[in-house]
């Protein structure tokens, strides 16, 4: 489907971008309102929130692109892999409430596809809650839910409780970085819905190949123990097959809950093949201020 994005300009966010002071906190709070999460909103928090965003950009935890003139939305991107294919993940794509339904979200998705294509990737992935009306937009691109796959969240508390492994163990799997927008805003600020000491860096684990659930538990526990204590990850999303008894036993062992937002289960989405190519082609025609490659 051809879309008219002639009035929309997109810009890469840099550590000195004025958007770190105003637009990005507003974006985060708009997303938090949808997910019933309280984030810092007082004037005395402003400098800390700006510095939090600057830190994640300088540490390359995430890549952020935003709309410009007017500032209406942003997309947060990370590299991602699954099923032997390399892609990009939209950790968040958010449009401010006053501008929804005007093409800004579609432009950000096309931009993300163009960035993925420019870097030799073959798909775009993201997640949203089952009841999110944005699913209509996703389907208009030809995106599809990833059938039968469900993400389960291990929190920082889960990771901190893991015992030290007795012996090294390995497990076939694919690991990609994840970014938490809410933790980026809340870090270092007490009194809100997320712990103030949790940083925004996490991981997503895909393609778990297990023949024995107990051995897989031991191997993944060892990996996560090291990732938490050496790389300081703060959460891990593990994508499991909903119809596989071993996968479900695995989730129960870790007491991991299926990811939910606003009480609705999370659905994993992917834009692939011809639909991905078409979205990327539309993205390359956007008015872009920044280097895609």
GROMACS .gro file of C-alpha atoms in nm:
model
  293
    1UNK     CA    1   0.000   0.000   0.000
    2UNK     CA    2   0.150   0.333  -0.107
    3UNK     CA    3   0.144   0.603   0.161
    4UNK     CA    4   0.196   0.978   0.139
    5UNK     CA    5   0.467   1.078   0.387
    6UNK     CA    6   0.562   1.403   0.211
    7UNK     CA    7   0.486   1.617   0.519
    8UNK     CA    8   0.689   1.402   0.761
    9UNK     CA    9   1.059   1.447   0.834
   10UNK     CA   10   1.254   1.193   1.040
   11UNK     CA   11   1.575   1.255   1.229
   12UNK     CA   12   1.823   1.037   1.416
   13UNK     CA   13   1.846   1.126   1.784
   14UNK     CA   14   2.199   1.209   1.902
   15UNK     CA   15   2.327   1.263   2.258
   16UNK     CA   16   2.300   1.642   2.214
   17UNK     CA   17   1.952   1.639   2.057
   18UNK     CA   18   1.705   1.880   2.225
   19UNK     CA   19   1.451   1.595   2.208
   20UNK     CA   20   1.624   1.441   2.510
   21UNK     CA   21   1.490   1.728   2.721
   22UNK     CA   22   1.128   1.736   2.613
   23UNK     CA   23   1.005   1.507   2.337
   24UNK     CA   24   1.145   1.172   2.454
   25UNK     CA   25   1.015   1.203   2.812
   26UNK     CA   26   0.673   1.293   2.668
   27UNK     CA   27   0.692   0.991   2.436
   28UNK     CA   28   0.777   0.763   2.729
   29UNK     CA   29   0.494   0.899   2.944
   30UNK     CA   30   0.245   0.858   2.657
   31UNK     CA   31   0.348   0.494   2.623
   32UNK     CA   32   0.338   0.446   3.000
   33UNK     CA   33  -0.017   0.584   3.016
   34UNK     CA   34  -0.131   0.316   2.771
   35UNK     CA   35   0.038   0.049   2.984
   36UNK     CA   36  -0.083   0.190   3.316
   37UNK     CA   37   0.267   0.261   3.439
   38UNK     CA   38   0.363   0.568   3.643
   39UNK     CA   39   0.684   0.737   3.532
   40UNK     CA   40   0.859   1.043   3.679
   41UNK     CA   41   0.680   1.364   3.578
   42UNK     CA   42   0.799   1.639   3.812
   43UNK     CA   43   1.020   1.934   3.705
   44UNK     CA   44   1.300   1.825   3.940
   45UNK     CA   45   1.329   1.498   3.746
   46UNK     CA   46   1.398   1.661   3.411
   47UNK     CA   47   1.777   1.680   3.424
   48UNK     CA   48   1.810   1.321   3.543
   49UNK     CA   49   1.580   1.190   3.269
   50UNK     CA   50   1.774   1.380   3.002
   51UNK     CA   51   2.100   1.235   3.132
   52UNK     CA   52   1.948   0.887   3.137
   53UNK     CA   53   1.862   0.914   2.767
   54UNK     CA   54   2.206   1.057   2.690
   55UNK     CA   55   2.370   0.764   2.869
   56UNK     CA   56   2.179   0.497   2.675
   57UNK     CA   57   2.269   0.664   2.346
   58UNK     CA   58   2.636   0.707   2.435
   59UNK     CA   59   2.654   0.345   2.549
   60UNK     CA   60   2.474   0.237   2.229
   61UNK     CA   61   2.208   0.045   2.418
   62UNK     CA   62   1.950   0.160   2.163
   63UNK     CA   63   1.911   0.362   1.844
   64UNK     CA   64   1.640   0.627   1.842
   65UNK     CA   65   1.480   0.803   1.543
   66UNK     CA   66   1.208   1.065   1.575
   67UNK     CA   67   0.974   1.273   1.368
   68UNK     CA   68   1.061   1.639   1.331
   69UNK     CA   69   0.863   1.959   1.270
   70UNK     CA   70   0.639   1.869   1.440
   71UNK     CA   71   0.784   1.627   1.694
   72UNK     CA   72   0.513   1.361   1.702
   73UNK     CA   73   0.668   1.022   1.766
   74UNK     CA   74   0.977   0.804   1.786
   75UNK     CA   75   1.100   0.451   1.722
   76UNK     CA   76   1.357   0.269   1.939
   77UNK     CA   77   1.563   0.008   1.753
   78UNK     CA   78   1.793  -0.281   1.840
   79UNK     CA   79   1.961  -0.551   1.629
   80UNK     CA   80   1.774  -0.879   1.643
   81UNK     CA   81   1.812  -1.236   1.518
   82UNK     CA   82   1.599  -1.550   1.515
   83UNK     CA   83   1.560  -1.860   1.302
   84UNK     CA   84   1.903  -1.808   1.150
   85UNK     CA   85   1.805  -1.468   1.007
   86UNK     CA   86   1.931  -1.122   1.098
   87UNK     CA   87   1.682  -0.838   1.145
   88UNK     CA   88   1.597  -0.533   1.353
   89UNK     CA   89   1.361  -0.508   1.647
   90UNK     CA   90   1.140  -0.211   1.731
   91UNK     CA   91   1.169  -0.210   2.109
   92UNK     CA   92   0.905   0.064   2.103
   93UNK     CA   93   0.728   0.269   1.838
   94UNK     CA   94   0.524   0.551   1.989
   95UNK     CA   95   0.318   0.841   1.854
   96UNK     CA   96   0.189   1.117   2.082
   97UNK     CA   97  -0.189   1.096   2.132
   98UNK     CA   98  -0.276   1.416   1.941
   99UNK     CA   99  -0.107   1.283   1.624
  100UNK     CA  100  -0.225   0.924   1.612
  101UNK     CA  101  -0.404   0.812   1.298
  102UNK     CA  102  -0.222   1.066   1.079
  103UNK     CA  103   0.049   0.843   0.930
  104UNK     CA  104   0.330   0.914   1.175
  105UNK     CA  105   0.339   0.560   1.313
  106UNK     CA  106   0.339   0.417   0.960
  107UNK     CA  107   0.628   0.647   0.865
  108UNK     CA  108   0.830   0.528   1.165
  109UNK     CA  109   0.769   0.164   1.072
  110UNK     CA  110   0.879   0.229   0.713
  111UNK     CA  111   1.187   0.408   0.842
  112UNK     CA  112   1.272   0.109   1.063
  113UNK     CA  113   1.233  -0.126   0.765
  114UNK     CA  114   1.457   0.098   0.553
  115UNK     CA  115   1.725   0.101   0.823
  116UNK     CA  116   1.709  -0.279   0.847
  117UNK     CA  117   1.730  -0.313   0.469
  118UNK     CA  118   2.021  -0.067   0.443
  119UNK     CA  119   2.215  -0.281   0.690
  120UNK     CA  120   2.155  -0.605   0.505
  121UNK     CA  121   1.886  -0.733   0.740
  122UNK     CA  122   1.592  -0.937   0.616
  123UNK     CA  123   1.304  -0.860   0.854
  124UNK     CA  124   1.160  -0.628   1.116
  125UNK     CA  125   1.019  -0.758   1.447
  126UNK     CA  126   0.831  -0.613   1.743
  127UNK     CA  127   0.573  -0.698   2.004
  128UNK     CA  128   0.252  -0.548   2.133
  129UNK     CA  129  -0.036  -0.652   2.351
  130UNK     CA  130  -0.305  -0.873   2.202
  131UNK     CA  131  -0.578  -0.608   2.230
  132UNK     CA  132  -0.376  -0.316   2.088
  133UNK     CA  133  -0.572  -0.146   1.807
  134UNK     CA  134  -0.238  -0.080   1.633
  135UNK     CA  135  -0.268  -0.437   1.503
  136UNK     CA  136  -0.480  -0.296   1.220
  137UNK     CA  137  -0.189  -0.081   1.110
  138UNK     CA  138   0.053  -0.372   1.133
  139UNK     CA  139  -0.169  -0.593   0.919
  140UNK     CA  140  -0.200  -0.315   0.661
  141UNK     CA  141   0.176  -0.355   0.609
  142UNK     CA  142   0.138  -0.730   0.565
  143UNK     CA  143   0.296  -0.802   0.904
  144UNK     CA  144   0.191  -1.123   1.077
  145UNK     CA  145   0.195  -1.251   1.436
  146UNK     CA  146   0.456  -1.515   1.497
  147UNK     CA  147   0.224  -1.811   1.543
  148UNK     CA  148   0.270  -2.024   1.852
  149UNK     CA  149   0.559  -1.821   2.000
  150UNK     CA  150   0.521  -1.654   2.339
  151UNK     CA  151   0.770  -1.436   2.531
  152UNK     CA  152   0.831  -1.501   2.901
  153UNK     CA  153   1.001  -1.241   3.123
  154UNK     CA  154   1.275  -1.307   3.375
  155UNK     CA  155   1.307  -0.997   3.590
  156UNK     CA  156   1.611  -0.864   3.769
  157UNK     CA  157   1.487  -1.043   4.082
  158UNK     CA  158   1.483  -1.374   3.891
  159UNK     CA  159   1.835  -1.314   3.763
  160UNK     CA  160   1.973  -1.207   4.101
  161UNK     CA  161   1.839  -1.528   4.260
  162UNK     CA  162   2.016  -1.766   4.019
  163UNK     CA  163   2.273  -1.989   4.188
  164UNK     CA  164   2.634  -1.983   4.075
  165UNK     CA  165   2.686  -2.260   3.817
  166UNK     CA  166   2.898  -2.555   3.920
  167UNK     CA  167   3.020  -2.637   3.572
  168UNK     CA  168   3.010  -2.453   3.238
  169UNK     CA  169   2.721  -2.548   3.017
  170UNK     CA  170   2.610  -2.456   2.667
  171UNK     CA  171   2.271  -2.445   2.502
  172UNK     CA  172   2.188  -2.379   2.135
  173UNK     CA  173   2.006  -2.045   2.129
  174UNK     CA  174   2.008  -1.699   1.973
  175UNK     CA  175   2.059  -1.393   2.195
  176UNK     CA  176   1.978  -1.033   2.100
  177UNK     CA  177   1.989  -0.710   2.304
  178UNK     CA  178   1.668  -0.554   2.437
  179UNK     CA  179   1.600  -0.201   2.559
  180UNK     CA  180   1.346  -0.082   2.816
  181UNK     CA  181   1.214   0.269   2.753
  182UNK     CA  182   1.043   0.285   3.093
  183UNK     CA  183   1.359   0.186   3.281
  184UNK     CA  184   1.556   0.445   3.086
  185UNK     CA  185   1.325   0.718   3.216
  186UNK     CA  186   1.289   0.586   3.571
  187UNK     CA  187   1.653   0.499   3.646
  188UNK     CA  188   1.776   0.677   3.958
  189UNK     CA  189   1.437   0.821   4.054
  190UNK     CA  190   1.249   0.677   4.352
  191UNK     CA  191   0.877   0.655   4.411
  192UNK     CA  192   0.738   0.532   4.079
  193UNK     CA  193   0.623   0.202   3.935
  194UNK     CA  194   0.968   0.068   3.845
  195UNK     CA  195   1.260   0.017   4.083
  196UNK     CA  196   1.497   0.312   4.066
  197UNK     CA  197   1.806   0.089   4.048
  198UNK     CA  198   1.706  -0.102   3.733
  199UNK     CA  199   1.887   0.000   3.418
  200UNK     CA  200   1.733  -0.037   3.069
  201UNK     CA  201   1.954  -0.311   2.921
  202UNK     CA  202   1.822  -0.662   2.874
  203UNK     CA  203   1.832  -0.952   2.631
  204UNK     CA  204   1.590  -1.160   2.425
  205UNK     CA  205   1.655  -1.531   2.383
  206UNK     CA  206   1.521  -1.720   2.080
  207UNK     CA  207   1.569  -2.057   1.911
  208UNK     CA  208   1.610  -2.261   2.227
  209UNK     CA  209   1.695  -2.616   2.117
  210UNK     CA  210   1.639  -2.857   2.404
  211UNK     CA  211   1.606  -3.232   2.419
  212UNK     CA  212   1.596  -3.244   2.798
  213UNK     CA  213   1.430  -2.968   3.000
  214UNK     CA  214   1.645  -3.023   3.310
  215UNK     CA  215   1.968  -2.995   3.112
  216UNK     CA  216   1.835  -2.687   2.935
  217UNK     CA  217   1.746  -2.526   3.267
  218UNK     CA  218   2.098  -2.585   3.399
  219UNK     CA  219   2.260  -2.451   3.083
  220UNK     CA  220   2.044  -2.140   3.060
  221UNK     CA  221   2.082  -2.073   3.433
  222UNK     CA  222   2.459  -2.075   3.388
  223UNK     CA  223   2.440  -1.842   3.090
  224UNK     CA  224   2.204  -1.599   3.264
  225UNK     CA  225   2.411  -1.600   3.581
  226UNK     CA  226   2.714  -1.484   3.385
  227UNK     CA  227   2.514  -1.233   3.182
  228UNK     CA  228   2.372  -1.077   3.497
  229UNK     CA  229   2.696  -1.065   3.695
  230UNK     CA  230   2.938  -0.986   3.412
  231UNK     CA  231   2.730  -0.793   3.157
  232UNK     CA  232   2.483  -0.654   3.412
  233UNK     CA  233   2.168  -0.732   3.214
  234UNK     CA  234   1.853  -0.633   3.402
  235UNK     CA  235   1.592  -0.860   3.241
  236UNK     CA  236   1.565  -1.146   2.994
  237UNK     CA  237   1.278  -1.226   2.759
  238UNK     CA  238   1.274  -1.593   2.659
  239UNK     CA  239   1.062  -1.684   2.356
  240UNK     CA  240   0.907  -2.028   2.393
  241UNK     CA  241   0.670  -2.245   2.192
  242UNK     CA  242   0.326  -2.242   2.348
  243UNK     CA  243   0.248  -2.601   2.236
  244UNK     CA  244   0.576  -2.761   2.353
  245UNK     CA  245   0.551  -2.931   2.697
  246UNK     CA  246   0.926  -2.904   2.753
  247UNK     CA  247   0.920  -2.531   2.682
  248UNK     CA  248   0.632  -2.483   2.922
  249UNK     CA  249   0.805  -2.690   3.191
  250UNK     CA  250   1.107  -2.470   3.136
  251UNK     CA  251   0.902  -2.154   3.200
  252UNK     CA  252   0.748  -2.305   3.513
  253UNK     CA  253   1.090  -2.391   3.654
  254UNK     CA  254   1.197  -2.028   3.635
  255UNK     CA  255   0.855  -1.908   3.756
  256UNK     CA  256   0.854  -1.689   3.445
  257UNK     CA  257   0.528  -1.523   3.348
  258UNK     CA  258   0.418  -1.464   2.992
  259UNK     CA  259   0.476  -1.100   2.905
  260UNK     CA  260   0.166  -0.887   2.941
  261UNK     CA  261   0.100  -0.518   2.890
  262UNK     CA  262  -0.207  -0.361   3.048
  263UNK     CA  263  -0.324  -0.710   3.140
  264UNK     CA  264  -0.329  -0.831   2.777
  265UNK     CA  265  -0.086  -1.102   2.659
  266UNK     CA  266   0.196  -0.993   2.432
  267UNK     CA  267   0.191  -1.093   2.065
  268UNK     CA  268   0.516  -1.117   1.867
  269UNK     CA  269   0.502  -0.965   1.518
  270UNK     CA  270   0.726  -0.989   1.212
  271UNK     CA  271   0.742  -0.803   0.882
  272UNK     CA  272   0.918  -1.027   0.631
  273UNK     CA  273   0.967  -1.113   0.265
  274UNK     CA  274   0.780  -0.901   0.007
  275UNK     CA  275   0.598  -0.697   0.275
  276UNK     CA  276   0.931  -0.606   0.435
  277UNK     CA  277   1.080  -0.509   0.099
  278UNK     CA  278   0.780  -0.285   0.020
  279UNK     CA  279   0.793  -0.112   0.360
  280UNK     CA  280   1.167  -0.056   0.319
  281UNK     CA  281   1.115   0.089  -0.029
  282UNK     CA  282   0.864   0.336   0.115
  283UNK     CA  283   1.107   0.415   0.395
  284UNK     CA  284   1.385   0.506   0.151
  285UNK     CA  285   1.153   0.770   0.003
  286UNK     CA  286   1.109   0.946   0.338
  287UNK     CA  287   1.271   1.280   0.419
  288UNK     CA  288   1.544   1.145   0.648
  289UNK     CA  289   1.799   1.350   0.843
  290UNK     CA  290   2.064   1.096   0.938
  291UNK     CA  291   2.264   0.807   0.796
  292UNK     CA  292   2.076   0.477   0.770
  293UNK     CA  293   2.372   0.245   0.723
   0.00000   0.00000   0.00000
